[in-house]
C-alpha atoms as a PDB file:
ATOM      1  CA  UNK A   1       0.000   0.000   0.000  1.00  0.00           C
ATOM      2  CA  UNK A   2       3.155   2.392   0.267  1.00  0.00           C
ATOM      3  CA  UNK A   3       3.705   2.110  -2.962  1.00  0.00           C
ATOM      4  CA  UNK A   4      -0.163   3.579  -3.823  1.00  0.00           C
ATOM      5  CA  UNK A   5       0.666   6.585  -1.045  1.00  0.00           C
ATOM      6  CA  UNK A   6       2.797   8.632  -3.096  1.00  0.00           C
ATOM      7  CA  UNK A   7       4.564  11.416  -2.356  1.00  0.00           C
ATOM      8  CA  UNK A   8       4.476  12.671  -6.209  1.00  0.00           C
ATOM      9  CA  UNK A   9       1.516  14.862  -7.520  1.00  0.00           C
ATOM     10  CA  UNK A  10      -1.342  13.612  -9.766  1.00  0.00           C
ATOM     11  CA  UNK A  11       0.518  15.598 -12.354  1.00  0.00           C
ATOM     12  CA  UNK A  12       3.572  13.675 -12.673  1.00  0.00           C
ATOM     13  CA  UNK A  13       2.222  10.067 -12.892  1.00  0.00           C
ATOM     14  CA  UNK A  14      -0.065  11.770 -15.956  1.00  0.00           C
ATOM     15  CA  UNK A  15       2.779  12.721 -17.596  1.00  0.00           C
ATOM     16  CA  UNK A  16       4.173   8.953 -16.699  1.00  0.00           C
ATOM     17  CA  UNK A  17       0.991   7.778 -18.600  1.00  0.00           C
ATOM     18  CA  UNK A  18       1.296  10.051 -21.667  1.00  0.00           C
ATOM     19  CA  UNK A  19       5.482   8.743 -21.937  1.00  0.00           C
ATOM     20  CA  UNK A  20       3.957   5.282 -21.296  1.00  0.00           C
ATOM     21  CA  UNK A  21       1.668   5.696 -24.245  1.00  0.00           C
ATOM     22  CA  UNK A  22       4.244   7.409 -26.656  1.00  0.00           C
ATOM     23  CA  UNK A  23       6.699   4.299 -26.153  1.00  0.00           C
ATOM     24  CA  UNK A  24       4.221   2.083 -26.570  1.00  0.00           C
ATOM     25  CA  UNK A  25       2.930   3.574 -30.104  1.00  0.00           C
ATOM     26  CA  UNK A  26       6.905   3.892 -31.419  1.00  0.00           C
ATOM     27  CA  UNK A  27       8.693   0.908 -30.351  1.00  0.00           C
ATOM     28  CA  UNK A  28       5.370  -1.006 -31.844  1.00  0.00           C
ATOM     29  CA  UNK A  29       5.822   1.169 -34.947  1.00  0.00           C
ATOM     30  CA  UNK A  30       9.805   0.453 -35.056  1.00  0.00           C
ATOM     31  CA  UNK A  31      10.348  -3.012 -33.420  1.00  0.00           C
ATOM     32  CA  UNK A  32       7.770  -5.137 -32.224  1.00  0.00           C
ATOM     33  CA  UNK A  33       5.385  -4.919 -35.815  1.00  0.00           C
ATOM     34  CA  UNK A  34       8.092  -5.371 -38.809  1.00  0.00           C
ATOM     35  CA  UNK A  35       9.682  -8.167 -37.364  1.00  0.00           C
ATOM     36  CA  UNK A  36       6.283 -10.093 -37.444  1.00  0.00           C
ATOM     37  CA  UNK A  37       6.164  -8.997 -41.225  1.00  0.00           C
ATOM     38  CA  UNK A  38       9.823  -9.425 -42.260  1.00  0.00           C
ATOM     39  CA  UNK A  39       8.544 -13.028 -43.800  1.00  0.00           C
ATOM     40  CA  UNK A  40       5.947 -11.710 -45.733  1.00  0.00           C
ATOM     41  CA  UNK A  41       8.026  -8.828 -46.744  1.00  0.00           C
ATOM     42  CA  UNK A  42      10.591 -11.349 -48.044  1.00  0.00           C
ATOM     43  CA  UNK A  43       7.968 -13.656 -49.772  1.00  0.00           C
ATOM     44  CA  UNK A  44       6.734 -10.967 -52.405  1.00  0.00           C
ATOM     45  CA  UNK A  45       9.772  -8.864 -52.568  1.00  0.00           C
ATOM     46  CA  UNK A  46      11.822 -11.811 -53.105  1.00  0.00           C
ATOM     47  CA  UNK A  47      14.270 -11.245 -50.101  1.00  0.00           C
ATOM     48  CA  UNK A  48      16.880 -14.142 -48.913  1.00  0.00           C
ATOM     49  CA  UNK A  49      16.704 -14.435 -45.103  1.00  0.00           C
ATOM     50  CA  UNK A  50      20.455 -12.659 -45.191  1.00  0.00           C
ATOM     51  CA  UNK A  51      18.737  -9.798 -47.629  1.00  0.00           C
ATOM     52  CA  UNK A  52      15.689  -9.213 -44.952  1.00  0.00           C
ATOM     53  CA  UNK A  53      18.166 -10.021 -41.959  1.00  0.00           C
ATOM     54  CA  UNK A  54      19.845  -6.737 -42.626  1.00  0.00           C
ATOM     55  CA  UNK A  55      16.799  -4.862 -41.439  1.00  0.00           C
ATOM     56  CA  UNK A  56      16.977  -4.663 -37.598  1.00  0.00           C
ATOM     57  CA  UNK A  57      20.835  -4.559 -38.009  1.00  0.00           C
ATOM     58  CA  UNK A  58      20.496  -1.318 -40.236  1.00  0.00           C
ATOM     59  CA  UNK A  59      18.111   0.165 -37.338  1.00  0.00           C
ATOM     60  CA  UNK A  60      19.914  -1.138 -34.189  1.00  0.00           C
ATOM     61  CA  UNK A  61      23.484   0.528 -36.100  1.00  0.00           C
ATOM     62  CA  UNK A  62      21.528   4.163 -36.713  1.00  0.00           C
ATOM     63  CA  UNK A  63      20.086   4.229 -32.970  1.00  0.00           C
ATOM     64  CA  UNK A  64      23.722   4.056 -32.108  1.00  0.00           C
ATOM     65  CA  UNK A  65      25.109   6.053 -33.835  1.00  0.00           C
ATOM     66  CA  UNK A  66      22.550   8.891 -33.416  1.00  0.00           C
ATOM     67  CA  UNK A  67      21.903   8.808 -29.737  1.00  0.00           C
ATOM     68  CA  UNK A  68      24.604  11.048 -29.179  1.00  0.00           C
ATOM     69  CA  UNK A  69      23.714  13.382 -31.384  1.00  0.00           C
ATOM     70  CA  UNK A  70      19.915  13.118 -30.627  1.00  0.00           C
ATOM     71  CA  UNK A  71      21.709  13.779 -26.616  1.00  0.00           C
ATOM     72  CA  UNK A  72      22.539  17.357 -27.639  1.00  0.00           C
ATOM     73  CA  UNK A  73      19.326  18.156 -29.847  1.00  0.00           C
ATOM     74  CA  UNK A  74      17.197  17.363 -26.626  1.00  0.00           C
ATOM     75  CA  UNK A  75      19.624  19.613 -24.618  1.00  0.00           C
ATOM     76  CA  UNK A  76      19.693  22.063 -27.528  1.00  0.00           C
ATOM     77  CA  UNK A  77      16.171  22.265 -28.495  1.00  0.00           C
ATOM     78  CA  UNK A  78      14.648  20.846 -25.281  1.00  0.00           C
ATOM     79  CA  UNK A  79      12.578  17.913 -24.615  1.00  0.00           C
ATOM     80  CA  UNK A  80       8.857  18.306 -25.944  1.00  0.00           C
ATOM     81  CA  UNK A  81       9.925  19.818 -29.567  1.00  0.00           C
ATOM     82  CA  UNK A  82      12.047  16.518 -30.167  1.00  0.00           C
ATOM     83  CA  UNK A  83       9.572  14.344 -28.859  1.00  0.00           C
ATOM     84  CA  UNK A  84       6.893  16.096 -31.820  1.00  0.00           C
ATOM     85  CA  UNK A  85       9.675  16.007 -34.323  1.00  0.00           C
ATOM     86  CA  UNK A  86      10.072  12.278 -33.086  1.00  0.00           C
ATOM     87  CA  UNK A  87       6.758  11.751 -33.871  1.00  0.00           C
ATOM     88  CA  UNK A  88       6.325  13.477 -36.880  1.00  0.00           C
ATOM     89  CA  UNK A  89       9.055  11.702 -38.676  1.00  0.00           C
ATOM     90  CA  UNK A  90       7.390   8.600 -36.965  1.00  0.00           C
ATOM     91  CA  UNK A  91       3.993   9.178 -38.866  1.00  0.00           C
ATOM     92  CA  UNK A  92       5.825   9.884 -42.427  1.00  0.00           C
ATOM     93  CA  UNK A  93       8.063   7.029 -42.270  1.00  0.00           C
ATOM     94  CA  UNK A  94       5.980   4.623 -41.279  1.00  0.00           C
ATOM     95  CA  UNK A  95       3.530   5.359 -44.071  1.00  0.00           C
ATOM     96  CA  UNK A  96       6.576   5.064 -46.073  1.00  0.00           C
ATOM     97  CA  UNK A  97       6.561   1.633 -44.860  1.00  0.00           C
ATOM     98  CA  UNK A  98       3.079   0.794 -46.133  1.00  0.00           C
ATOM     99  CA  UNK A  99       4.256   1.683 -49.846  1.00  0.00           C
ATOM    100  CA  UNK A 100       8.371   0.161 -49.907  1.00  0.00           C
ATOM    101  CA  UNK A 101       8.769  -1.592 -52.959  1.00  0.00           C
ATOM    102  CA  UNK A 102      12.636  -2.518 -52.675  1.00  0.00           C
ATOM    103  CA  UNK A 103      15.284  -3.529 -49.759  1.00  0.00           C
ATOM    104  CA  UNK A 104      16.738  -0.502 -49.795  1.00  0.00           C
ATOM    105  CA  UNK A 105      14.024   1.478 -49.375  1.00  0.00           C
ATOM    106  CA  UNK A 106      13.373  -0.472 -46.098  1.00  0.00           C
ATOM    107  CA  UNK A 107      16.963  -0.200 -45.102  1.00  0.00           C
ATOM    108  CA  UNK A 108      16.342   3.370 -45.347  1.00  0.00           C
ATOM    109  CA  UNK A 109      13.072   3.608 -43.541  1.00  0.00           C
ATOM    110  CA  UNK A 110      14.685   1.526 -40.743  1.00  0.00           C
ATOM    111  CA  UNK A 111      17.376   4.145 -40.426  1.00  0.00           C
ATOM    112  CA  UNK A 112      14.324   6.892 -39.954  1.00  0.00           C
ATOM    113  CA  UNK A 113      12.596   4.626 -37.407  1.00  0.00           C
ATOM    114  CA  UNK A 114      16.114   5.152 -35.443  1.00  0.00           C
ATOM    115  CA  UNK A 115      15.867   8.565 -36.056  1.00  0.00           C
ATOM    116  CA  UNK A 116      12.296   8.433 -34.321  1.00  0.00           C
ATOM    117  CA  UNK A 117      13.724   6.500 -31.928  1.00  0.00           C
ATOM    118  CA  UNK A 118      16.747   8.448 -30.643  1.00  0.00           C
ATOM    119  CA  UNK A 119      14.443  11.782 -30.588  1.00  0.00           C
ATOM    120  CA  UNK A 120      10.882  10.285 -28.709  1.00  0.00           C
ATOM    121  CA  UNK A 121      12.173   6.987 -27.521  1.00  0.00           C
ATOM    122  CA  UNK A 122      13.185   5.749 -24.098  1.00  0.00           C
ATOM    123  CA  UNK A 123      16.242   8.515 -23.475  1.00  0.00           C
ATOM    124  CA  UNK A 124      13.910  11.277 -23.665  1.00  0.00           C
ATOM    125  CA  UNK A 125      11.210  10.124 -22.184  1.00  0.00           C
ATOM    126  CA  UNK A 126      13.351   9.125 -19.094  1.00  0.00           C
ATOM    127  CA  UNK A 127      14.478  13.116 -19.160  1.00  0.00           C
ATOM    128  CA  UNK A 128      10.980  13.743 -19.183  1.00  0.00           C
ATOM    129  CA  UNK A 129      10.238  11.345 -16.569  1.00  0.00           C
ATOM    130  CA  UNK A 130      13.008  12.623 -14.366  1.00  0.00           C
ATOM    131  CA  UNK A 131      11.859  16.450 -14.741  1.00  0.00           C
ATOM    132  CA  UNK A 132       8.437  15.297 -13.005  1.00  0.00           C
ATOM    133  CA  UNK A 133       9.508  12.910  -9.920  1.00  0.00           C
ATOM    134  CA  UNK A 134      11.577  13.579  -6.985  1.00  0.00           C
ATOM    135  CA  UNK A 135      10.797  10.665  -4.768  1.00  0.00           C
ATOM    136  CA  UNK A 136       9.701   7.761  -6.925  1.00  0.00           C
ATOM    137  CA  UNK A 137      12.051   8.273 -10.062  1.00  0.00           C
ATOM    138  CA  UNK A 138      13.121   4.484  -9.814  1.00  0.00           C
ATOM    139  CA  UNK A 139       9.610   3.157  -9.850  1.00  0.00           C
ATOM    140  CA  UNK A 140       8.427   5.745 -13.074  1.00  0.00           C
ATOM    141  CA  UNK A 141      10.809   4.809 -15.142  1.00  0.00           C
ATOM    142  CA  UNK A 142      10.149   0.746 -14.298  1.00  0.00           C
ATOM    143  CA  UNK A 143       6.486   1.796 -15.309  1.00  0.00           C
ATOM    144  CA  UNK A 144       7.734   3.650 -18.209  1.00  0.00           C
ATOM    145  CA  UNK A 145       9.704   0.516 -19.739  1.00  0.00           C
ATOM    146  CA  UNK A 146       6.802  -1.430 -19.849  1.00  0.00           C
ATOM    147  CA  UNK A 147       5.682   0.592 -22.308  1.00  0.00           C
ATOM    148  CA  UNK A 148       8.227  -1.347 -24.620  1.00  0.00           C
ATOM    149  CA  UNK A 149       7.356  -4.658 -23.622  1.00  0.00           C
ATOM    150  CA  UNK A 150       3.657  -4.298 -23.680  1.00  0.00           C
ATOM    151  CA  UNK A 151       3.721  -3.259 -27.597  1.00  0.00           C
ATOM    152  CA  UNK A 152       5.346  -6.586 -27.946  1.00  0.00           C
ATOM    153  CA  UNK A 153       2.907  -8.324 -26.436  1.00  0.00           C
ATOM    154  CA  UNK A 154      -0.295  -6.127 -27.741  1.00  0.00           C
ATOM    155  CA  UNK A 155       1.286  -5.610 -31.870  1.00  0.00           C
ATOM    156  CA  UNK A 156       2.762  -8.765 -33.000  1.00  0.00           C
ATOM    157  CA  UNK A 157      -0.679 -10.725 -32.826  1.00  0.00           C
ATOM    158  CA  UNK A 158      -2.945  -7.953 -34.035  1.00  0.00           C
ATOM    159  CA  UNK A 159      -0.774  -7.270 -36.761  1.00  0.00           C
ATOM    160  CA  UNK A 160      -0.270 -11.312 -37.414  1.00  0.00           C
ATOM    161  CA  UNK A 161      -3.763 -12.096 -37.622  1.00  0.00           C
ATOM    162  CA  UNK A 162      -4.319  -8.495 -40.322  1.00  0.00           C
ATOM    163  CA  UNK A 163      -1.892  -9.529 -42.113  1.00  0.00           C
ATOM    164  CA  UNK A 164      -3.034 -12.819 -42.707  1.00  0.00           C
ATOM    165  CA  UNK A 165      -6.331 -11.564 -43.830  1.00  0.00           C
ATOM    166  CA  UNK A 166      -5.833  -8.918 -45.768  1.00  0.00           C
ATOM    167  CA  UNK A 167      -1.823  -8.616 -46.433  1.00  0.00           C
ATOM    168  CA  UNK A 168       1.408  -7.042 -44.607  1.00  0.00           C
ATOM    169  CA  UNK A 169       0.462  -3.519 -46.079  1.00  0.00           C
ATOM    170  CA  UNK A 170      -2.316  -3.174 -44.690  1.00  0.00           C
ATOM    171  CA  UNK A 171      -1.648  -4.950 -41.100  1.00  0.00           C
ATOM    172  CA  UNK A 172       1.341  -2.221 -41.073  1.00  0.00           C
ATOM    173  CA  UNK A 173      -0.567   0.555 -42.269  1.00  0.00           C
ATOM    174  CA  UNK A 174      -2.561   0.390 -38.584  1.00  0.00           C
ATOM    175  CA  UNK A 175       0.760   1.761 -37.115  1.00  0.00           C
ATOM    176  CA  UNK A 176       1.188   5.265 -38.978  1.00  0.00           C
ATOM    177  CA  UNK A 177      -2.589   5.513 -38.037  1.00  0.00           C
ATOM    178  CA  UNK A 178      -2.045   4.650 -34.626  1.00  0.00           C
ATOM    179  CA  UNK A 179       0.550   7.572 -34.558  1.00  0.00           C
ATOM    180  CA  UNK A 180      -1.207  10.195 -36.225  1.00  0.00           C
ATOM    181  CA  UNK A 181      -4.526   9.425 -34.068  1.00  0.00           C
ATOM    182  CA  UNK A 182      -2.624   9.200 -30.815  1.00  0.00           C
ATOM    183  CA  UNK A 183       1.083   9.742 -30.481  1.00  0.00           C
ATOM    184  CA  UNK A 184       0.775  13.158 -32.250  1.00  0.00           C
ATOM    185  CA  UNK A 185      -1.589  14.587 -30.165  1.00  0.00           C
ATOM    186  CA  UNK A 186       0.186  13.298 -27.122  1.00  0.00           C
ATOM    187  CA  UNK A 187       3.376  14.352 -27.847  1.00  0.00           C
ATOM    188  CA  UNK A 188       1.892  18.094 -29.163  1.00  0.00           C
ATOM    189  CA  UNK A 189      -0.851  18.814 -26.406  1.00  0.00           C
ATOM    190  CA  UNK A 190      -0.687  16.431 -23.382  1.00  0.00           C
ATOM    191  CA  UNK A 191       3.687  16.347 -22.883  1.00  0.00           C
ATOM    192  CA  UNK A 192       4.573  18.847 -20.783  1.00  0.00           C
ATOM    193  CA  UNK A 193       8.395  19.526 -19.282  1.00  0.00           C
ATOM    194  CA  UNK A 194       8.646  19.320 -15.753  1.00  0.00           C
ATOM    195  CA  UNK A 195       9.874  22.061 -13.364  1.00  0.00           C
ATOM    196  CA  UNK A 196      13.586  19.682 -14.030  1.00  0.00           C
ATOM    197  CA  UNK A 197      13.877  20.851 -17.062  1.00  0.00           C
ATOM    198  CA  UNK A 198      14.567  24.359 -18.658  1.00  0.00           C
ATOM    199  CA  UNK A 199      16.543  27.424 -17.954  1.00  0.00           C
ATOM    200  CA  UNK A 200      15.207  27.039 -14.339  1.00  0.00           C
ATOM    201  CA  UNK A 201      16.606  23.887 -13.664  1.00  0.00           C
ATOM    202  CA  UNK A 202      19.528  24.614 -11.982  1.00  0.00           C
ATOM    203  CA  UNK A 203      18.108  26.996 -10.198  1.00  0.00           C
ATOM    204  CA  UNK A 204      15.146  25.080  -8.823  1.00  0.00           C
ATOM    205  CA  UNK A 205      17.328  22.150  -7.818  1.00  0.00           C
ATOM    206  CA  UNK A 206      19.719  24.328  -6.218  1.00  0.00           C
ATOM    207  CA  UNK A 207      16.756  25.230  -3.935  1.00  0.00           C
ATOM    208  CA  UNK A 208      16.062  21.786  -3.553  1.00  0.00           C
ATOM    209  CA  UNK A 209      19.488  21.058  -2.465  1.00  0.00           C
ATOM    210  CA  UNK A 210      19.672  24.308  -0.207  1.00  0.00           C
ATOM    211  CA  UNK A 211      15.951  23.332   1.242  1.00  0.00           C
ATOM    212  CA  UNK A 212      17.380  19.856   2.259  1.00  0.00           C
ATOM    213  CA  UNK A 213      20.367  20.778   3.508  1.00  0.00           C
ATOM    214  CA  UNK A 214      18.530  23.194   5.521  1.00  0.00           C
ATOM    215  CA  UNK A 215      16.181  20.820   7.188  1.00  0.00           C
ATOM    216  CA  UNK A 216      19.061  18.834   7.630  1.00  0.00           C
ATOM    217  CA  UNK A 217      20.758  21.204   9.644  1.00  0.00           C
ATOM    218  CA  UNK A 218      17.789  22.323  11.718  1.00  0.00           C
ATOM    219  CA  UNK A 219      17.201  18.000  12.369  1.00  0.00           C
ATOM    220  CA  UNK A 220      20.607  18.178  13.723  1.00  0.00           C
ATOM    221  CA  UNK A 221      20.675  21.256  15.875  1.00  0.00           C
ATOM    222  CA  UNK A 222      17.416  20.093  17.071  1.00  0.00           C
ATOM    223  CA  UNK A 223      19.146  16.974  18.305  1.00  0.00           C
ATOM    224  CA  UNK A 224      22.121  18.720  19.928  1.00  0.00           C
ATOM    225  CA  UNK A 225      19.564  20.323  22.265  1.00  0.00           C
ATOM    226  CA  UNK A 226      17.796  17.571  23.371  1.00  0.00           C
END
């Protein structure tokens, strides 16, 4: 029952929801849903298992090779602008997806979903995550990676059983609508910075630092005197 008293506000576990939500819309968009097509993919494109094999390895090399750079955008640029650019490039590459005719043009959209990635994926949303809580930081961001897992549990047999019905183009086109209809307007009008990040933040956690050291102080002189 501790764990339901918390000492953070309503605020910040609504902003953990909203991150929750955005993870769970990209890394089903990026990771959990193409890997369930890749066979299909293969089987009308013509694609050896070593052709469509490159795939992940193209978007696993980009997300490394980015996240540094995607480090300083977030500092540059701040948090909820490269979340929505994130997301943007998230809706127009994955509708890409639904019309890729060749391997390369799939390398290439793999290379934009680590471009998504790096900008909205778990690295910023732990910033944003961090900017909310003070007390319970450990526990949001073991909420927040659930987010991932989830879409692999949720995507792969949704997408599986469209597929098989009506074709991988269409089972993949649900993702780009998923992420117009609901990571867009989560990432533009519900994400909000929290008082951990900005211009401010030094400032305010200075205070916080000043405030604690304070009561600190004022614990122990109170215990001198008794």
């Amino acid at each position: 029952m501790a764990f339901f008293r918390s000492r953070e506000s309503a605020q910040s576990w609504q902003q953990l929801a909203y991150a929750w939500v955005l993870l769970f819309v990209l890394a089903g968009a990026s990771y959990s849903a193409p890997a369930v097509l890749f066979p299909l993919i293969a089987a009308e494109m013509g694609l050896s298992h070593g052709d469509i094999a490159i795939l992940p390895s193209v978007f696993m090399l980009c997300k490394m090779v980015l996240s540094v750079p995607a480090g300083v955008a977030v500092r540059r640029w701040g948090i909820k602008p490269c979340i929505i650019a994130g997301n943007l490039f998230l809706a127009a590459s994955s509708s890409a997806y639904v019309i890729a005719k060749s391997a390369w043009q799939l390398a290439i959209l793999h290379g934009c979903f680590a471009v998504c990635y790096c900008l909205s994926g778990v690295a910023p949303l732990i910033i944003l995550c961090n900017s909310w809580f003070v007390h319970e930081k450990a526990s949001a961001i073991g909420l927040l990676l659930t987010g991932f897992s989830m879409a692999g549990v949720f995507w792969p047999p949704i997408i599986g059983a469209v597929a098989e019905a009506h074709g991988w183009r269409a089972a993949y086109a649900l993702l780009p609508l998923c992420t117009c209809l609901v990571g867009l307007p989560v990432a533009s009008l519900a994400v909000r910075p929290g008082p951990g990040v900005g211009a401010g933040a030094p400032q305010v956690q200075v205070r916080q630092l000043a405030a604690g050291a304070g009561g600190a102080e004022a614990r122990e002189d109170e215990s001198q005197e008794s």
